[in-house]
Amino acid sequence: MTDGTPSTPPRLPLDWIAAALRRERTRAGLSLSELAKRAGIAKSTLSQLEAASGNPSMETIWALGVALGVPFSALVEPPAPAVRVIRAGEGPAVASEQANYVATLLSASPPGARRDIYHLRAEPGAARESEPHIPGTVEHLIVSTGRVKAGPRGESVELGPGDYMAYRGDVPHAYEALAPGTTFVLIMQHV
């Protein structure tokens, strides 16, 4: 509820900034003194910030980001959770129109990495034909339950629980469940 009075924006948790500064300074291989000098701030100010005390201004954080060669957001963004869980049956799922085949995205490729991880459910019947993906794509498949025949056209292999295969995903390929309740993990690596 507002009464027309400008409100003070919430303060960023200093421990986020402190952890990000230590992480990025270590990654850059800089001492406290060297980073403070490059950013044009006092070493004591930087020391306080890394100890999660003080009250950094936008300009100070910006100067530190420039000196470290990272965007402002890298120093103020909340930390990513160390553990991420997607329970079975949860997550964004997309069904195929041509086969009884459902892909659930488990992890999209983060910036700087080029891979996606899917959990797939398939039932016997029509094969799921896949057109070539972007050049350089490699697919890694690990069967959890059931049996699946997968791979590039003319090079398909039958796999069972625990089996792993890797193959080019930038050529036509297919997946065909050979047993009810077939599930597998697919990692698409884009090189």
CSV table of C-alpha atoms in Angstrom, one decimal, residues 7-140:
chain,number,residue,atom,x,y,z
A,7,SER,CA,9.7,4.6,-0.5
A,8,THR,CA,13.3,3.6,0.1
A,9,PRO,CA,14.3,0.7,-2.1
A,10,PRO,CA,15.2,-2.5,-0.2
A,11,ARG,CA,18.9,-2.9,0.5
A,12,LEU,CA,20.8,-5.7,-1.2
A,13,PRO,CA,22.0,-8.3,1.2
A,14,LEU,CA,25.6,-7.5,1.9
A,15,ASP,CA,26.5,-11.2,2.2
A,16,TRP,CA,25.6,-11.6,-1.5
A,17,ILE,CA,27.8,-8.8,-2.6
A,18,ALA,CA,30.6,-9.9,-0.3
A,19,ALA,CA,30.6,-13.5,-1.6
A,20,ALA,CA,30.4,-12.2,-5.2
A,21,LEU,CA,33.3,-9.8,-4.7
A,22,ARG,CA,35.5,-12.5,-3.1
A,23,ARG,CA,34.6,-15.0,-5.9
A,24,GLU,CA,35.3,-12.6,-8.8
A,25,ARG,CA,38.4,-11.2,-7.2
A,26,THR,CA,39.8,-14.7,-6.7
A,27,ARG,CA,38.8,-15.7,-10.2
A,28,ALA,CA,40.7,-12.6,-11.5
A,29,GLY,CA,43.7,-13.4,-9.4
A,30,LEU,CA,43.8,-9.9,-7.8
A,31,SER,CA,44.8,-8.9,-4.3
A,32,LEU,CA,42.6,-6.6,-2.2
A,33,SER,CA,45.1,-3.8,-2.9
A,34,GLU,CA,45.2,-4.3,-6.6
A,35,LEU,CA,41.4,-4.5,-7.0
A,36,ALA,CA,40.9,-1.4,-4.9
A,37,LYS,CA,43.5,0.5,-6.9
A,38,ARG,CA,41.9,-0.5,-10.3
A,39,ALA,CA,38.4,0.4,-9.0
A,40,GLY,CA,39.6,3.8,-7.5
A,41,ILE,CA,38.4,3.0,-4.0
A,42,ALA,CA,40.1,2.7,-0.7
A,43,LYS,CA,41.4,-0.8,0.2
A,44,SER,CA,39.6,-0.4,3.6
A,45,THR,CA,36.3,0.1,1.8
A,46,LEU,CA,36.9,-3.1,-0.3
A,47,SER,CA,37.9,-5.0,2.8
A,48,GLN,CA,34.7,-3.9,4.5
A,49,LEU,CA,32.6,-4.9,1.5
A,50,GLU,CA,34.2,-8.4,1.4
A,51,ALA,CA,33.4,-8.7,5.1
A,52,ALA,CA,29.8,-7.9,4.4
A,53,SER,CA,29.8,-4.6,6.2
A,54,GLY,CA,29.6,-1.0,5.0
A,55,ASN,CA,27.0,0.4,2.7
A,56,PRO,CA,28.2,0.2,-1.0
A,57,SER,CA,26.8,2.7,-3.5
A,58,MET,CA,25.8,1.8,-7.0
A,59,GLU,CA,28.9,3.7,-8.2
A,60,THR,CA,31.2,1.7,-6.0
A,61,ILE,CA,29.8,-1.6,-7.1
A,62,TRP,CA,29.9,-0.5,-10.7
A,63,ALA,CA,33.5,0.5,-10.4
A,64,LEU,CA,34.4,-2.8,-8.9
A,65,GLY,CA,32.5,-4.6,-11.7
A,66,VAL,CA,34.5,-2.7,-14.3
A,67,ALA,CA,37.8,-3.4,-12.6
A,68,LEU,CA,36.9,-7.1,-12.4
A,69,GLY,CA,35.6,-7.2,-16.0
A,70,VAL,CA,32.2,-8.5,-14.9
A,71,PRO,CA,28.7,-6.9,-15.3
A,72,PHE,CA,27.2,-5.1,-12.4
A,73,SER,CA,24.6,-7.9,-12.1
A,74,ALA,CA,27.3,-10.4,-11.3
A,75,LEU,CA,28.0,-8.6,-8.1
A,76,VAL,CA,24.4,-8.1,-6.9
A,77,GLU,CA,22.6,-11.1,-8.3
A,78,PRO,CA,21.3,-13.6,-5.7
A,79,PRO,CA,23.3,-16.8,-5.4
A,80,ALA,CA,22.0,-19.7,-7.4
A,81,PRO,CA,20.9,-22.6,-5.2
A,82,ALA,CA,23.6,-25.2,-4.6
A,83,VAL,CA,21.2,-28.0,-5.1
A,84,ARG,CA,18.2,-28.0,-7.5
A,85,VAL,CA,15.7,-30.7,-7.4
A,86,ILE,CA,12.9,-31.5,-10.0
A,87,ARG,CA,10.7,-34.2,-8.7
A,88,ALA,CA,9.5,-37.0,-11.0
A,89,GLY,CA,6.5,-35.8,-13.0
A,90,GLU,CA,7.3,-32.1,-12.4
A,91,GLY,CA,9.0,-29.7,-14.8
A,92,PRO,CA,8.0,-28.3,-18.2
A,93,ALA,CA,6.9,-31.2,-20.3
A,94,VAL,CA,6.2,-31.2,-24.1
A,95,ALA,CA,4.5,-34.1,-25.9
A,96,SER,CA,5.3,-35.3,-29.4
A,97,GLU,CA,2.5,-35.2,-32.0
A,98,GLN,CA,4.0,-38.3,-33.9
A,99,ALA,CA,4.6,-40.7,-31.1
A,100,ASN,CA,3.7,-41.5,-27.4
A,101,TYR,CA,6.8,-39.5,-26.3
A,102,VAL,CA,7.1,-36.7,-23.7
A,103,ALA,CA,10.2,-34.6,-23.0
A,104,THR,CA,10.6,-32.8,-19.7
A,105,LEU,CA,13.3,-30.1,-19.6
A,106,LEU,CA,15.4,-30.7,-16.5
A,107,SER,CA,18.1,-28.0,-17.1
A,108,ALA,CA,18.3,-25.5,-19.9
A,109,SER,CA,21.8,-24.5,-21.0
A,110,PRO,CA,23.1,-21.7,-18.8
A,111,PRO,CA,25.0,-18.8,-20.4
A,112,GLY,CA,28.5,-19.9,-21.4
A,113,ALA,CA,27.5,-23.6,-21.6
A,114,ARG,CA,25.7,-25.2,-24.5
A,115,ARG,CA,23.8,-28.2,-23.3
A,116,ASP,CA,20.2,-29.0,-22.3
A,117,ILE,CA,19.1,-32.0,-20.1
A,118,TYR,CA,15.8,-33.8,-20.7
A,119,HIS,CA,14.0,-36.7,-19.0
A,120,LEU,CA,11.9,-38.6,-21.6
A,121,ARG,CA,9.0,-41.0,-21.3
A,122,ALA,CA,8.1,-43.1,-24.3
A,123,GLU,CA,5.7,-46.0,-25.0
A,124,PRO,CA,5.9,-48.6,-27.8
A,125,GLY,CA,4.3,-47.6,-31.1
A,126,ALA,CA,5.4,-45.1,-33.6
A,127,ALA,CA,9.1,-44.0,-33.4
A,128,ARG,CA,9.8,-40.3,-32.7
A,129,GLU,CA,11.7,-39.1,-35.8
A,130,SER,CA,13.9,-36.1,-35.2
A,131,GLU,CA,15.2,-33.7,-37.8
A,132,PRO,CA,18.8,-32.6,-37.5
A,133,HIS,CA,19.6,-30.1,-34.8
A,134,ILE,CA,22.1,-27.2,-35.1
A,135,PRO,CA,25.5,-28.2,-36.6
A,136,GLY,CA,27.8,-29.7,-34.0
A,137,THR,CA,25.0,-31.1,-31.7
A,138,VAL,CA,25.9,-34.4,-29.9
A,139,GLU,CA,23.2,-36.3,-28.0
A,140,HIS,CA,24.0,-38.4,-24.9
